[in-house]
Amino acid sequence: MRYCINCCIHLLPNDLHRQCFRCRGPDHNNQKCPVCRGENKIPLYTDSKQMKWLAVLEVRTDHCESWNGFFCLRKGKLCSLMFGLIIMTLVMVSYILTGAKHGLLLIPSPFHYGAFASNPSLMDNESLSDMKDYYQPSKMNISYVKDYPSIKLIIDTITSKIEFITRQRPDLEELRKQEPHMFSVIPNKFLPNSKNPCWYEEYRGNTTTDPYATNSYALYSKRFRIIFDYLRKVFWNHLYHYKDKHYRLRCLPHFYIIGQPKCGTTDLYDRLRLHPDVRFSAIKEPHWWTRKRFGIIRLRDGFHDRYPVEDYLDLFDLAAHQIQGVLQGDAGRERGKRNNIIIGEASASTMWDNNAWIFFYDNSTEGEPPFLIQDFIHAFQPNAKLIIMLRDPVER
């Protein structure tokens, strides 16, 4: 096999120009060479037929071209990423510059000033820029340096502008008309030998009856079905049998952790659970008083069936079983022993969530609901304990 130097075409041994390697030699003559004689017409002989070399030339793509396409693709993604980062940087810079232009950044907060003027009229007639002249600059927020006199002065200034009106507590009969079913289930008096508010309720089912078949928490919350499965197994063993009747112990919480969100309520909940005489509901945040009672699971999802008070009381059955064990006792010597176990419930929405009242109360045009959660809790438990946890709103 030979290669023509002038045309760089692979030649077979029986080709006319098979001696083309001599073109390199000094004896080469362009006039005698049949290939070099024509500039554009290069004859080839394939099967004794003369053809132009462009007609039989096969062009094959090199493998490096696929790699070039791959690198080009990566280069396009990289360029798109860089372009996105540049756009995001420009947006952030625009926000920073806009904030600095309006005095929102790089300027000390007006609450970073130490002593406040004792003249109340100053806050009425003068602007914030005029007030800065009366303050002593401080490096830290007054809430951090615990400048309680200044904080008290701020509170007194605010309260002097607000007129507090004593809220009239609704009558008990009005509450009964609003929630007749709730008052039919929860009694007026509780067991005297129990520190926690508990009472016995007659159970009319039999051993084959599922006491939690209609419980909304068990139906809609898959996470708590295991708890209710356990309660079904031990339910009949914790009934109180008296004169051919069966009674179950019902309990309300002794104390409520009612707020606020993101203020350490979960940490307090976990610490109180370590106490041997403290029990909690089967679900940490039932949200029954403010949401489930009205049929609200999520306000954006609309209203569902209202959770009856029995579903709420079922959440305290685990604690009620332990309280009943103390009240009855396994031996006669323990009968009459006072129970010191108390039950707690922690729903941070109990303090502030009143989103449902405008849908259920008639006088929704008033400034506040006619009946608040505290009215119902006070009607059943005047001595209930409420735990409120607050936090600096900036830190929160």
C-alpha atoms as one frame of an Amber mdcrd trajectory, in Angstrom:
protein
   0.000   0.000   0.000   1.199   3.492  -0.871   0.155   7.036  -0.012   0.263
   9.842  -2.486   2.054  12.801  -0.933   0.349  15.366  -3.170  -3.265  14.240
  -2.798  -2.994  12.290   0.522  -5.287   9.515  -0.663  -4.958   5.925   0.371
  -4.158   3.816  -2.751  -4.580   0.145  -3.261  -1.670  -1.948  -4.717  -3.351
  -2.297  -8.142  -3.929   1.433  -8.581  -2.342   3.408 -11.376  -0.498   5.686
  -8.996   0.943   2.981  -6.717   4.491   4.329  -7.219   3.473   7.699  -5.868
   5.990   7.453  -3.018   8.649   8.448  -5.554   7.139  11.936  -5.604   9.339
  12.689  -2.653  12.443  11.965  -4.621  14.535  14.511  -6.506  13.627  12.940
  -9.884   9.953  13.848  -9.600   8.508  15.693 -12.563   5.096  17.331 -12.340
   4.643  17.090 -16.100   5.166  13.325 -16.083   3.188  12.568 -12.925  -0.382
  11.732 -13.990  -1.744  12.949 -10.644   0.207  16.187 -10.347  -0.557  17.114
 -13.958  -4.123  18.250 -13.104  -4.829  20.599 -10.229  -8.492  19.861  -9.591
  -8.992  16.615 -11.510  -7.427  13.675  -9.751  -8.350  10.401 -11.429  -8.825
   7.235  -9.387  -9.370   3.743 -10.698 -11.841   1.586  -8.796 -12.800  -1.663
 -10.450 -11.187  -0.420 -13.720 -13.464   2.666 -13.713 -12.199   6.162 -13.484
 -13.898   8.304 -10.739 -13.280  11.624  -9.136 -11.848  11.357  -5.644 -14.539
  13.626  -4.175 -17.175  11.055  -5.206 -15.671   8.233  -3.155 -14.207  10.185
  -0.298 -15.784   9.066   2.995 -15.783  11.592   5.777 -15.858  10.133   9.276
 -16.356  12.120  12.463 -13.612  11.931  14.994 -14.366  10.767  18.503 -13.004
  13.985  19.930 -15.984  15.821  18.434 -18.369  14.070  20.837 -16.156  15.086
  23.714 -16.144  18.618  22.385 -19.955  18.609  22.438 -19.911  17.323  26.002
 -17.520  20.027  27.098 -19.614  22.615  25.289 -22.650  21.389  27.205 -20.817
  21.682  30.475 -19.604  25.079  29.476 -23.210  26.158  28.791 -24.355  24.985
  32.215 -21.441  26.748  33.847 -22.267  29.963  32.011 -25.899  29.690  33.070
 -24.855  29.158  36.689 -22.519  32.126  36.607 -25.219  34.261  35.033 -27.686
  33.270  37.763 -25.179  34.073  40.490 -24.527  37.462  38.972 -28.255  38.242
  38.829 -28.744  37.128  42.434 -25.786  39.215  43.565 -27.170  42.275  41.810
 -30.563  41.765  43.444 -28.997  41.456  46.897 -26.874  44.513  46.326 -29.932
  46.466  45.224 -31.760  45.516  48.440 -28.771  46.487  50.548 -28.338  49.811
  48.793 -32.067  50.514  49.013 -32.069  49.744  52.717 -29.081  51.970  53.326
 -30.701  54.740  51.298 -33.814  54.683  53.480 -31.829  54.485  56.665 -32.636
  50.867  57.392 -29.087  49.604  57.437 -25.850  50.703  58.994 -27.788  53.062
  61.259 -28.282  52.353  64.965 -31.796  51.346  65.954 -33.786  53.927  67.877
 -34.099  51.355  70.646 -30.331  51.271  71.095 -30.434  54.441  73.112 -30.098
  54.251  76.828 -31.961  56.794  78.945 -35.340  57.889  77.700 -36.702  61.340
  78.268 -39.080  61.602  81.169 -41.262  64.119  79.373 -44.278  62.242  77.938
 -45.177  65.114  75.643 -41.927  64.605  73.793 -43.269  61.500  72.092 -46.424
  63.307  71.085 -45.096  66.445  69.407 -41.621  65.638  68.137 -40.371  63.228
  65.564 -37.941  60.387  66.051 -35.018  62.427  64.725 -35.701  65.115  67.328
 -35.931  62.561  70.075 -32.408  61.274  69.426 -30.995  64.461  70.904 -32.468
  63.607  74.268 -31.081  60.105  74.449 -27.710  58.825  75.509 -26.262  56.434
  72.929 -25.801  52.892  74.101 -23.922  50.028  72.486 -26.513  47.393  73.288
 -30.228  47.017  73.288 -31.820  47.935  76.593 -33.399  44.499  76.827 -29.926
  42.949  76.855 -28.352  45.297  79.350 -31.431  44.823  81.550 -32.133  48.503
  81.873 -35.381  47.853  83.694 -36.125  51.498  84.607 -36.005  52.452  80.929
 -38.155  49.464  79.971 -40.670  50.398  82.642 -40.709  53.954  81.335 -41.500
  52.686  77.822 -44.322  50.510  79.137 -45.740  53.358  81.218 -45.629  55.657
  78.209 -47.475  53.131  76.068 -50.075  52.335  78.704 -50.729  56.030  79.287
 -52.002  56.257  75.708 -54.200  53.155  75.953 -57.525  53.040  77.694 -58.075
  49.677  79.329 -61.670  48.637  79.801 -62.583  45.800  82.111 -64.031  42.957
  80.078 -67.415  41.757  81.185 -67.345  38.022  81.727 -70.302  36.255  80.070
 -72.883  34.535  82.205 -72.771  30.811  82.727 -76.139  30.364  81.064 -74.901
  32.091  77.924 -71.984  29.702  77.806 -74.330  26.739  78.228 -76.431  27.904
  75.318 -73.322  28.256  73.191 -71.888  24.802  73.984 -74.690  22.632  75.405
 -72.998  19.334  74.560 -69.796  20.290  76.342 -71.660  21.151  79.528 -73.597
  17.885  79.339 -70.383  15.851  79.344 -68.218  17.765  81.837 -69.721  17.894
  85.336 -69.724  20.767  87.779 -67.812  18.921  90.505 -64.898  16.514  90.424
 -63.594  13.729  92.641 -62.545  15.115  96.034 -59.650  12.701  96.558 -57.889
  13.638  93.307 -55.758  16.713  92.850 -56.446  16.556  89.125 -60.025  17.294
  87.941 -61.487  13.835  87.253 -64.896  12.143  87.385 -66.468   8.777  86.621
 -68.625   8.371  83.540 -70.836   5.387  82.838 -69.729   3.229  79.931 -72.547
   1.401  78.144 -70.474  -0.628  75.701 -69.354  -4.241  75.944 -66.060  -6.025
  75.433 -66.494  -6.041  71.656 -67.207  -2.321  71.419 -64.392  -0.105  70.182
 -64.358   2.995  72.433 -62.182   4.920  69.971 -63.954   3.982  66.744 -65.221
   7.524  66.157 -62.330   9.448  67.677 -61.315  12.105  65.170 -57.718  12.216
  66.385 -57.376   8.485  65.696 -59.036   8.774  62.287 -57.179  11.781  60.911
 -53.773  11.381  62.606 -51.872   8.336  61.388 -49.012   9.066  63.781 -51.174
   8.400  66.839 -52.944   5.231  65.741 -50.402   3.144  67.645 -51.324   4.914
  70.862 -55.016   4.303  70.339 -54.367   0.659  69.441 -52.714   0.251  72.824
 -55.576   2.021  74.581 -58.056  -0.375  72.961 -56.194  -3.372  74.364 -56.078
  -2.120  77.961 -59.353  -0.211  78.005 -61.570  -2.912  79.512 -59.039  -3.669
  82.258 -59.224  -0.084  83.553 -62.988   0.149  83.857 -64.535   0.465  87.295
 -67.257  -2.134  87.851 -69.993  -1.284  90.330 -73.470  -2.839  90.624 -73.436
  -4.441  87.185 -72.421  -1.162  85.584 -69.134  -0.064  84.098 -67.570   3.307
  84.660 -64.556   4.937  83.057 -62.482   7.643  84.645 -62.499  10.927  82.745
 -60.025  13.758  83.379 -59.313  17.307  82.317 -55.852  18.879  82.496 -54.827
  20.474  85.761 -52.580  22.994  83.999 -52.260  24.364  80.461 -49.151  25.589
  78.659 -50.849  28.169  76.450 -48.047  30.077  74.731 -46.284  31.580  73.099
 -44.900  29.805  70.010 -41.114  29.566  69.711 -40.679  30.553  73.353 -39.419
  27.284  74.825 -42.756  25.549  75.394 -41.461  22.248  74.026 -38.423  22.374
  76.298 -40.641  23.000  79.328 -42.922  20.194  78.171 -40.007  17.733  77.996
 -38.695  18.779  81.421 -42.067  18.512  83.153 -42.549  15.026  81.749 -39.584
  13.896  83.857 -41.494  14.619  87.049 -43.008  11.420  88.524 -46.351  13.084
  89.294 -46.852  14.892  85.995 -48.602  13.378  82.987 -49.514  14.871  79.635
 -52.004  14.191  76.897 -51.264  11.486  74.347 -50.694  14.248  71.776 -48.482
  17.184  72.693 -50.502  19.883  70.933 -54.155  18.855  70.546 -55.248  22.431
  69.643 -58.760  21.438  70.637 -59.945  24.608  72.358 -59.030  26.931  69.506
 -59.185  24.782  66.351 -60.387  21.193  66.484 -63.437  22.222  68.489 -64.559
  24.243  65.475 -63.545  21.628  62.901 -60.345  23.372  61.853 -57.370  21.163
  61.062 -55.684  23.779  58.885 -57.470  27.028  58.257 -56.428  27.053  54.596
 -58.108  23.650  54.110 -61.487  24.885  55.261 -63.720  23.359  57.902 -64.148
  19.680  58.724 -66.387  17.880  61.177 -66.152  19.377  64.641 -64.229  17.339
  67.186 -66.543  16.598  70.141 -65.326  16.999  73.691 -65.217  13.191  74.084
 -62.400  13.027  71.520 -60.466  15.576  73.551 -60.998  13.645  76.795 -59.790
  10.423  75.156 -56.336  11.958  74.904 -56.019  11.806  78.705 -56.994   8.151
  79.118 -53.401   6.999  79.620 -53.013   9.371  82.551 -56.506   8.550  83.800
 -55.571   4.870  84.017 -52.673   5.699  86.306 -54.788   8.013  88.421 -57.421
   5.302  88.752 -54.769   2.846  89.903 -53.847   5.210  92.710 -57.459   5.941
  93.653 -58.604   2.321  93.776 -55.351   0.656  94.754 -54.373  -2.942  94.392
 -54.874  -3.587  98.095 -57.375  -2.460 100.675 -54.806  -0.433 102.591 -54.358
   1.916  99.651 -58.052   2.689  99.306 -58.900   6.287 100.070 -55.379   7.443
  99.225 -55.272  10.891  97.691 -53.991  11.108  94.188 -51.267  13.692  93.533
 -50.813  12.979  89.833 -51.674  15.965  87.679 -52.200  16.182  83.931 -50.954
  18.922  81.636 -51.742  19.998  78.114 -49.493  22.108  75.885 -51.082  23.924
  72.944 -49.404  27.216  72.133 -52.469  28.386  70.203 -54.685  28.508  73.284
 -53.501  32.004  74.152 -53.849  33.810  70.834 -55.703  31.859  68.132 -59.243
  33.213  67.619 -59.515  32.803  63.855 -62.674  30.714  63.981 -64.941  32.911
  66.086 -66.121  35.096  63.201 -67.573  32.001  61.488 -69.559  30.704  64.449
 -70.696  33.690  66.492 -73.504  35.995  65.485 -72.105  39.361  66.529 -68.959
  39.057  64.431 -68.866  42.823  63.923 -67.726  43.425  67.506 -64.120  44.173
  68.323 -63.568  40.848  70.050 -65.334  37.485  70.287 -68.258  37.390  72.680
 -66.943  34.126  74.160 -63.263  33.415  74.656 -61.457  30.187  75.439 -60.709
  31.453  78.912 -64.458  31.790  79.587 -65.087  28.091  79.014 -62.010  26.922
  80.905 -62.915  29.154  83.837 -66.487  27.848  83.786 -65.270  24.265  84.251
 -62.046  24.854  86.176 -61.862  28.112  88.122 -58.576  26.971  89.679 -56.868
  25.845  86.492 -53.200  26.762  86.168 -52.086  28.586  83.016 -48.416  28.738
  82.028 -47.394  31.519  79.651 -43.889  31.814  78.237 -42.809  35.019  76.490
 -39.698  36.024  74.590 -38.069  39.062  73.056 -39.886  39.412  69.715 -36.633
  40.183  67.896 -34.973  37.006  69.169 -38.149  35.026  68.514
